[in-house]
Structures are given as structure tokens and as C-alpha cells.
Amino acid sequence: MALALLTLAILLGVYGDKSKKLENFSFEIQSPEIKYDLRSLDEKNDEVEKRLLYVPNVHSFTALSIGTEFTDITLTTQNNDKDKANKGKSKVFDIQVLGYKKNYLWEAYYQNYQGLYITEDTTSSDLPSANAWSYGVSVKQFFSKKFDLKKSISNFSYSKKSGWSWIRGLYFNKNKLFSSEGLIPSEYTENFDQLIGLNGIETTNLGFEFGAGGIFNYQNFFSTGLLTAGYQLQEQRYDGITDSPRTITTTSLNVLIGFGYNFNKNHSIGIEGRARTITIPLKDVNYLQGRSISSLYYKFYF
């Protein structure tokens, strides 16, 4: 799949018209933190949280990104790492498409995680595993017309000019965590008694966000960042319990920060961190969906 995407990009660059020519290529090594986190307050101590945390058994990713004048496509594949004790293998598929036009940035993504395991230091063999998928789209508008979006956020293009802008945007995403074995094992029923029998949680979110983003350059060094907070309308659906779907309002957070170095006008290296979290009130617990990525990258500009 990665080879097919790269071949397609090269063909666009060689044979496409001017608006479709290949502009950049990047290679990344990523360290992920992906979590589906249920948290319940201890009835005997309201300041102590009880947690049920599902995570994939994945240590690192390799990501390839190709960019044309208006679009970047990133395909992420997992590396063959040593398995954690008492945990099976996970399979992760992740593809993202970014587009930019003038002062608008849009993103579409799809993620599929097969094999999520409870982070419990135990030799128990009867703890359930789970799967999850998510997809979404977002559009962000940068207020300042003087701000060069393409040369700033996520280092799409070579830049030596500092600048920043306020941001507003709209987004839609859909997420599901599910297990045929049930998500709440017997060891956890005391803390999550209202979720006994739960096999799946599906959420659909439609919201708006506000924040700021920009880039700072000093000679060939640069730092870039983006921070937005979102407020959303969310529909929740459940499998395995009799509760009807419900609609609530909740919040989200999206963060990007990076540091790098440009050498010549064709090469860039750097580190970058990205994080997205959604907070979900669910029965008498809080449910957090979180994904953060730390990456080391090399980018070549054609």
C-alpha cells in the first residue's frame, strides 16, 4: 500500500499538470500513545480514580508522506516490535489526507486498531481484548491573510518567515470501541457497575473549535505549533446494555508542536508532537479517547 501511494505521487509529479506536481516527500519514525480510557471515582475517596484502560500492543510506527501543491497524504504502518508480556499482537492501519488552499486547512483520516489490551500487570488470561475504529474530517480557517499556512503548519513547505494566526474551524468524527467478550471484565465490575454487559461504545461528534497557530524562525531553525479547543454535540450508542442512544455536549483538544532545522532549500529534519483527545461523560464514568504521536522526521522538497 505504501509503495502504491508513493508510485502514484511520483506519476502525478512527472506526468501531471503544474497544479498536481509532487512538491515534498517525508519519512517519519513515530512513537504512539493510543488509549481508550474509562475512569470512575472511588466511592470511598472522591479524589481517587479507578481506571480501565485499553491500548494497542504497538511500540512504533513508520510513516511516509507525499505532498502535491494542495494536498499531503500520510500512510502509517506499524513496525515489528517485541511483544509485551501477556499481550497479543495488535494490527494498526492509519491513513491521513491534508489539504490546504489559501488560509483554509482541511484534514480527513481513517484509523483501525485490531487488538487493544487492558494495561494490567497481571498474568490473568481471561481479560478481554477489544478493537476500535475511527474516522473524521475537519476544516480550519486561519484569520490572518498575511499568514502563509502552507509554509508554517506541519512544515508543508520550506519557510524562513515567522508568523501566526487565530484559528476557527468545524469538525466531524465517529469512533467505536467494541469487544465480543464484553468491555468490562469481572475484576472491574465493582468500579464500573453501571456498564456491566457493555460490548461496544459508539460516538458521533459534530463540533466547532477555536485556537491559534504559527511558526517562529531563527536563521535555519524553526518551531511551529497549533492549539485548538473544541465544543461538540455528541451522540452515544451502546451495544450490550438496554440504554437508548443519547445526545450530549462535550469537549475536545487538538495540539501540534514541532522543532526543526532547514538546510539548503531542499531538506528539513525535526521532531514533532501531535495529540487529539475527546472527553466523554458516560453513565457515572468519564471516557477519554486519546491519540498522541511523537515523531522524528526527514523531509525533502522537490
Tab-separated table of C-alpha atoms in Angstrom:
chain	number	residue	atom	x	y	z
A	1	MET	CA	0.000	0.000	0.000
A	2	ALA	CA	2.781	2.446	0.917
A	3	LEU	CA	4.627	1.642	-2.315
A	4	ALA	CA	1.425	2.139	-4.328
A	5	LEU	CA	0.837	5.576	-2.804
A	6	LEU	CA	4.404	6.645	-3.410
A	7	THR	CA	4.299	5.421	-7.018
A	8	LEU	CA	1.064	7.328	-7.613
A	9	ALA	CA	2.596	10.505	-6.230
A	10	ILE	CA	5.653	10.193	-8.447
A	11	LEU	CA	3.458	9.664	-11.503
A	12	LEU	CA	1.500	12.790	-10.615
A	13	GLY	CA	4.734	14.699	-10.278
A	14	VAL	CA	6.156	13.505	-13.574
A	15	TYR	CA	3.085	13.367	-15.803
A	16	GLY	CA	0.549	15.600	-14.040
A	17	ASP	CA	-0.111	19.211	-14.851
A	18	LYS	CA	1.555	22.003	-12.909
A	19	SER	CA	-1.093	22.076	-10.161
A	20	LYS	CA	-0.520	18.399	-9.340
A	21	LYS	CA	3.277	18.167	-9.350
A	22	LEU	CA	4.972	16.448	-6.436
A	23	GLU	CA	6.345	19.051	-4.010
A	24	ASN	CA	7.655	17.136	-0.999
A	25	PHE	CA	8.336	13.727	0.469
A	26	SER	CA	8.863	12.866	4.135
A	27	PHE	CA	9.861	9.848	6.183
A	28	GLU	CA	8.980	9.552	9.890
A	29	ILE	CA	9.630	7.243	12.814
A	30	GLN	CA	6.766	7.655	15.277
A	31	SER	CA	6.215	6.694	18.897
A	32	PRO	CA	2.461	6.447	19.544
A	33	GLU	CA	0.268	6.624	22.620
A	34	ILE	CA	-3.246	5.430	21.780
A	35	LYS	CA	-5.730	4.945	24.597
A	36	TYR	CA	-9.387	4.256	25.309
A	37	ASP	CA	-9.683	5.196	28.960
A	38	LEU	CA	-12.629	4.639	31.342
A	39	ARG	CA	-12.309	6.457	34.678
A	40	SER	CA	-14.534	6.134	37.746
A	41	LEU	CA	-14.181	7.851	41.120
A	42	ASP	CA	-13.659	5.599	44.145
A	43	GLU	CA	-16.847	5.734	46.271
A	44	LYS	CA	-14.737	5.725	49.445
A	45	ASN	CA	-12.442	8.504	48.238
A	46	ASP	CA	-13.792	11.017	45.719
A	47	GLU	CA	-10.256	12.118	44.804
A	48	VAL	CA	-9.030	8.673	43.706
A	49	GLU	CA	-9.895	7.470	40.187
A	50	LYS	CA	-10.326	3.834	39.184
A	51	ARG	CA	-9.250	3.222	35.586
A	52	LEU	CA	-9.918	0.662	32.877
A	53	LEU	CA	-7.503	1.416	30.059
A	54	TYR	CA	-7.385	-0.246	26.616
A	55	VAL	CA	-4.271	0.287	24.471
A	56	PRO	CA	-2.754	-1.445	21.405
A	57	ASN	CA	0.414	-3.512	21.749
A	58	VAL	CA	2.364	-1.252	19.386
A	59	HIS	CA	5.684	0.434	20.138
A	60	SER	CA	6.490	2.387	16.979
A	61	PHE	CA	5.278	3.334	13.509
A	62	THR	CA	6.903	4.190	10.205
A	63	ALA	CA	5.120	6.895	8.223
A	64	LEU	CA	5.548	8.002	4.609
A	65	SER	CA	4.108	11.301	3.414
A	66	ILE	CA	3.824	12.691	-0.101
A	67	GLY	CA	2.742	16.197	-0.979
A	68	THR	CA	1.475	17.974	-4.073
A	69	GLU	CA	0.654	21.670	-4.361
A	70	PHE	CA	-2.568	21.440	-2.363
A	71	THR	CA	-2.555	18.016	-0.649
A	72	ASP	CA	-0.409	15.849	1.647
A	73	ILE	CA	-1.121	12.115	2.059
A	74	THR	CA	0.365	10.197	5.011
A	75	LEU	CA	0.259	6.411	5.392
A	76	THR	CA	1.320	4.934	8.732
A	77	THR	CA	2.365	1.304	9.247
A	78	GLN	CA	3.441	-0.418	12.450
A	79	ASN	CA	6.932	-1.771	12.967
A	80	ASN	CA	7.693	-5.334	14.085
A	81	ASP	CA	8.433	-4.745	17.760
A	82	LYS	CA	8.827	-7.240	20.586
A	83	ASP	CA	5.506	-8.167	22.200
A	84	LYS	CA	4.701	-7.074	25.730
A	85	ALA	CA	4.293	-9.837	28.284
A	86	ASN	CA	0.825	-11.440	28.428
A	87	LYS	CA	-0.416	-9.343	25.494
A	88	GLY	CA	-1.186	-10.481	21.965
A	89	LYS	CA	-0.269	-8.731	18.746
A	90	SER	CA	-2.046	-5.609	17.517
A	91	LYS	CA	-2.721	-4.560	13.936
A	92	VAL	CA	-2.944	-0.859	13.186
A	93	PHE	CA	-3.947	0.896	9.975
A	94	ASP	CA	-3.802	4.687	9.765
A	95	ILE	CA	-4.145	6.991	6.760
A	96	GLN	CA	-4.437	10.791	6.758
A	97	VAL	CA	-5.007	13.291	3.969
A	98	LEU	CA	-4.320	17.018	4.466
A	99	GLY	CA	-5.330	19.742	2.074
A	100	TYR	CA	-4.639	23.468	2.094
A	101	LYS	CA	-5.902	26.339	-0.020
A	102	LYS	CA	-5.133	29.972	0.810
A	103	ASN	CA	-5.991	30.292	4.514
A	104	TYR	CA	-8.006	27.039	4.832
A	105	LEU	CA	-6.660	23.713	6.104
A	106	TRP	CA	-8.705	20.526	5.842
A	107	GLU	CA	-7.996	17.006	7.085
A	108	ALA	CA	-9.552	13.574	6.585
A	109	TYR	CA	-8.408	10.427	8.387
A	110	TYR	CA	-9.261	6.777	8.997
A	111	GLN	CA	-7.812	4.594	11.763
A	112	ASN	CA	-8.406	0.927	12.562
A	113	TYR	CA	-6.958	-0.808	15.641
A	114	GLN	CA	-7.256	-4.587	15.890
A	115	GLY	CA	-6.079	-5.838	19.279
A	116	LEU	CA	-6.476	-3.451	22.225
A	117	TYR	CA	-5.477	-4.828	25.622
A	118	ILE	CA	-6.107	-3.804	29.222
A	119	THR	CA	-2.976	-2.304	30.774
A	120	GLU	CA	-2.934	-4.502	33.844
A	121	ASP	CA	0.133	-6.047	35.474
A	122	THR	CA	-1.358	-9.491	35.766
A	123	THR	CA	-0.916	-12.993	34.398
A	124	SER	CA	-4.682	-13.423	34.053
A	125	SER	CA	-5.568	-14.980	30.717
A	126	ASP	CA	-9.284	-14.138	30.797
A	127	LEU	CA	-9.047	-10.359	30.394
A	128	PRO	CA	-10.857	-9.347	27.204
A	129	SER	CA	-9.307	-7.708	24.179
A	130	ALA	CA	-11.065	-5.077	22.070
A	131	ASN	CA	-10.992	-3.475	18.640
A	132	ALA	CA	-11.642	0.108	17.580
A	133	TRP	CA	-12.056	2.277	14.518
A	134	SER	CA	-12.413	5.990	13.928
A	135	TYR	CA	-12.713	8.402	11.034
A	136	GLY	CA	-13.298	12.095	10.647
A	137	VAL	CA	-12.921	15.335	8.720
A	138	SER	CA	-12.153	18.881	9.782
A	139	VAL	CA	-11.795	22.330	8.204
A	140	LYS	CA	-9.818	25.130	9.847
A	141	GLN	CA	-9.770	28.761	8.766
A	142	PHE	CA	-6.764	30.921	9.665
A	143	PHE	CA	-7.914	34.517	10.236
A	144	SER	CA	-4.778	36.354	9.101
A	145	LYS	CA	-4.477	36.671	5.323
A	146	LYS	CA	-0.791	37.562	5.793
A	147	PHE	CA	-0.122	34.201	7.436
A	148	ASP	CA	1.367	31.670	4.993
A	149	LEU	CA	-0.402	28.464	6.046
A	150	LYS	CA	1.391	26.197	3.604
A	151	LYS	CA	4.854	27.246	4.810
A	152	SER	CA	4.010	27.174	8.500
A	153	ILE	CA	1.766	24.500	9.999
A	154	SER	CA	3.275	20.997	9.893
A	155	ASN	CA	6.127	22.317	7.727
A	156	PHE	CA	4.396	21.624	4.384
A	157	SER	CA	6.862	23.816	2.520
A	158	TYR	CA	10.249	25.450	3.073
A	159	SER	CA	9.953	28.699	5.024
A	160	LYS	CA	12.125	31.285	6.795
A	161	LYS	CA	9.317	33.720	7.681
A	162	SER	CA	7.738	33.878	11.152
A	163	GLY	CA	4.027	34.468	11.676
A	164	TRP	CA	0.886	33.386	13.473
A	165	SER	CA	-2.907	33.492	13.210
A	166	TRP	CA	-6.082	32.886	15.150
A	167	ILE	CA	-7.993	29.781	14.010
A	168	ARG	CA	-11.610	28.716	13.867
A	169	GLY	CA	-12.974	25.510	12.445
A	170	LEU	CA	-15.614	22.805	12.145
A	171	TYR	CA	-15.107	19.058	12.540
A	172	PHE	CA	-16.943	15.728	12.375
A	173	ASN	CA	-15.719	12.368	13.643
A	174	LYS	CA	-17.063	8.932	14.501
A	175	ASN	CA	-15.452	6.433	16.891
A	176	LYS	CA	-16.218	2.940	18.163
A	177	LEU	CA	-14.651	0.680	20.801
A	178	PHE	CA	-16.062	-2.855	20.916
A	179	SER	CA	-15.422	-6.404	22.122
A	180	SER	CA	-17.384	-9.626	21.644
A	181	GLU	CA	-16.088	-10.693	25.080
A	182	GLY	CA	-17.534	-7.629	26.795
A	183	LEU	CA	-15.587	-4.478	27.680
A	184	ILE	CA	-15.966	-4.770	31.472
A	185	PRO	CA	-14.309	-7.931	32.899
A	186	SER	CA	-15.428	-9.335	36.242
A	187	GLU	CA	-12.396	-7.865	38.026
A	188	TYR	CA	-13.696	-4.369	37.230
A	189	THR	CA	-17.447	-4.669	37.776
A	190	GLU	CA	-17.296	-3.155	41.274
A	191	ASN	CA	-15.933	0.120	39.898
A	192	PHE	CA	-17.962	0.143	36.659
A	193	ASP	CA	-21.220	-1.469	37.802
A	194	GLN	CA	-23.422	0.671	35.506
A	195	LEU	CA	-21.545	-0.637	32.448
A	196	ILE	CA	-21.819	-4.375	33.178
A	197	GLY	CA	-22.632	-6.183	29.936
A	198	LEU	CA	-21.338	-3.387	27.726
A	199	ASN	CA	-19.936	-4.742	24.431
A	200	GLY	CA	-19.467	-1.519	22.463
A	201	ILE	CA	-19.439	2.264	22.677
A	202	GLU	CA	-20.012	4.309	19.514
A	203	THR	CA	-19.807	8.107	19.480
A	204	THR	CA	-20.568	10.582	16.704
A	205	ASN	CA	-19.268	14.134	17.171
A	206	LEU	CA	-20.050	17.392	15.375
A	207	GLY	CA	-18.375	20.495	16.748
A	208	PHE	CA	-16.555	23.773	16.317
A	209	GLU	CA	-13.098	24.744	17.543
A	210	PHE	CA	-11.115	27.886	18.221
A	211	GLY	CA	-7.416	28.470	18.811
A	212	ALA	CA	-4.166	29.752	17.331
A	213	GLY	CA	-1.215	28.500	15.303
A	214	GLY	CA	2.032	29.768	13.891
A	215	ILE	CA	5.737	29.426	13.183
A	216	PHE	CA	8.872	31.088	14.563
A	217	ASN	CA	12.134	31.106	12.589
A	218	TYR	CA	15.677	31.914	13.722
A	219	GLN	CA	18.213	31.565	10.915
A	220	ASN	CA	17.707	27.932	9.771
A	221	PHE	CA	15.975	26.793	12.972
A	222	PHE	CA	12.210	26.879	13.351
A	223	SER	CA	9.433	25.959	15.756
A	224	THR	CA	5.807	25.503	14.803
A	225	GLY	CA	2.658	24.954	16.815
A	226	LEU	CA	-1.121	24.775	16.827
A	227	LEU	CA	-3.621	24.593	19.672
A	228	THR	CA	-7.414	24.428	19.365
A	229	ALA	CA	-10.163	23.637	21.861
A	230	GLY	CA	-13.461	22.231	20.617
A	231	TYR	CA	-17.059	22.162	21.839
A	232	GLN	CA	-19.221	19.490	20.284
A	233	LEU	CA	-22.606	17.846	20.052
A	234	GLN	CA	-22.202	14.114	20.599
A	235	GLU	CA	-24.474	11.114	20.057
A	236	GLN	CA	-23.696	7.976	22.076
A	237	ARG	CA	-24.840	4.451	21.220
A	238	TYR	CA	-24.235	1.273	23.231
A	239	ASP	CA	-24.082	-2.444	22.479
A	240	GLY	CA	-24.948	-4.999	25.156
A	241	ILE	CA	-26.922	-2.764	27.514
A	242	THR	CA	-30.505	-1.605	27.115
A	243	ASP	CA	-29.931	2.163	27.338
A	244	SER	CA	-31.269	4.188	24.416
A	245	PRO	CA	-28.931	6.424	22.402
A	246	ARG	CA	-28.425	9.838	23.976
A	247	THR	CA	-27.106	13.205	22.796
A	248	ILE	CA	-24.902	15.411	24.988
A	249	THR	CA	-22.364	18.237	24.691
A	250	THR	CA	-18.700	17.714	25.490
A	251	THR	CA	-15.174	18.993	24.678
A	252	SER	CA	-12.099	18.099	22.646
A	253	LEU	CA	-8.484	19.273	22.383
A	254	ASN	CA	-6.101	19.277	19.399
A	255	VAL	CA	-2.375	20.094	19.790
A	256	LEU	CA	0.616	20.196	17.431
A	257	ILE	CA	4.126	21.347	18.315
A	258	GLY	CA	7.383	20.876	16.416
A	259	PHE	CA	11.037	21.931	16.214
A	260	GLY	CA	13.293	21.572	13.200
A	261	TYR	CA	16.192	22.695	11.070
A	262	ASN	CA	16.232	23.607	7.365
A	263	PHE	CA	19.436	23.025	5.418
A	264	ASN	CA	19.839	24.134	1.824
A	265	LYS	CA	16.358	24.733	0.390
A	266	ASN	CA	15.520	21.103	-0.167
A	267	HIS	CA	15.967	19.382	3.185
A	268	SER	CA	14.429	19.601	6.631
A	269	ILE	CA	14.784	17.496	9.777
A	270	GLY	CA	12.932	17.804	13.036
A	271	ILE	CA	10.791	16.436	15.816
A	272	GLU	CA	7.052	16.869	16.136
A	273	GLY	CA	4.326	16.023	18.609
A	274	ARG	CA	0.613	15.761	17.814
A	275	ALA	CA	-2.255	14.961	20.169
A	276	ARG	CA	-6.040	14.740	19.933
A	277	THR	CA	-8.339	13.961	22.860
A	278	ILE	CA	-12.110	13.730	23.269
A	279	THR	CA	-13.695	13.730	26.721
A	280	ILE	CA	-16.965	11.780	27.024
A	281	PRO	CA	-19.273	11.652	30.081
A	282	LEU	CA	-20.636	8.093	30.035
A	283	LYS	CA	-23.069	6.990	32.762
A	284	ASP	CA	-21.221	7.570	36.055
A	285	VAL	CA	-17.729	7.478	34.477
A	286	ASN	CA	-15.587	9.623	32.208
A	287	TYR	CA	-14.497	8.050	28.920
A	288	LEU	CA	-11.453	9.562	27.199
A	289	GLN	CA	-10.374	8.770	23.651
A	290	GLY	CA	-6.792	9.903	23.148
A	291	ARG	CA	-4.148	9.651	20.457
A	292	SER	CA	-0.730	11.290	20.656
A	293	ILE	CA	2.263	10.829	18.365
A	294	SER	CA	5.896	11.865	18.855
A	295	SER	CA	7.893	11.693	15.643
A	296	LEU	CA	11.353	12.179	14.193
A	297	TYR	CA	11.172	13.145	10.525
A	298	TYR	CA	13.154	13.977	7.408
A	299	LYS	CA	11.506	15.974	4.631
A	300	PHE	CA	12.733	16.611	1.095
A	301	TYR	CA	11.340	19.457	-1.040
A	302	PHE	CA	11.371	18.992	-4.815
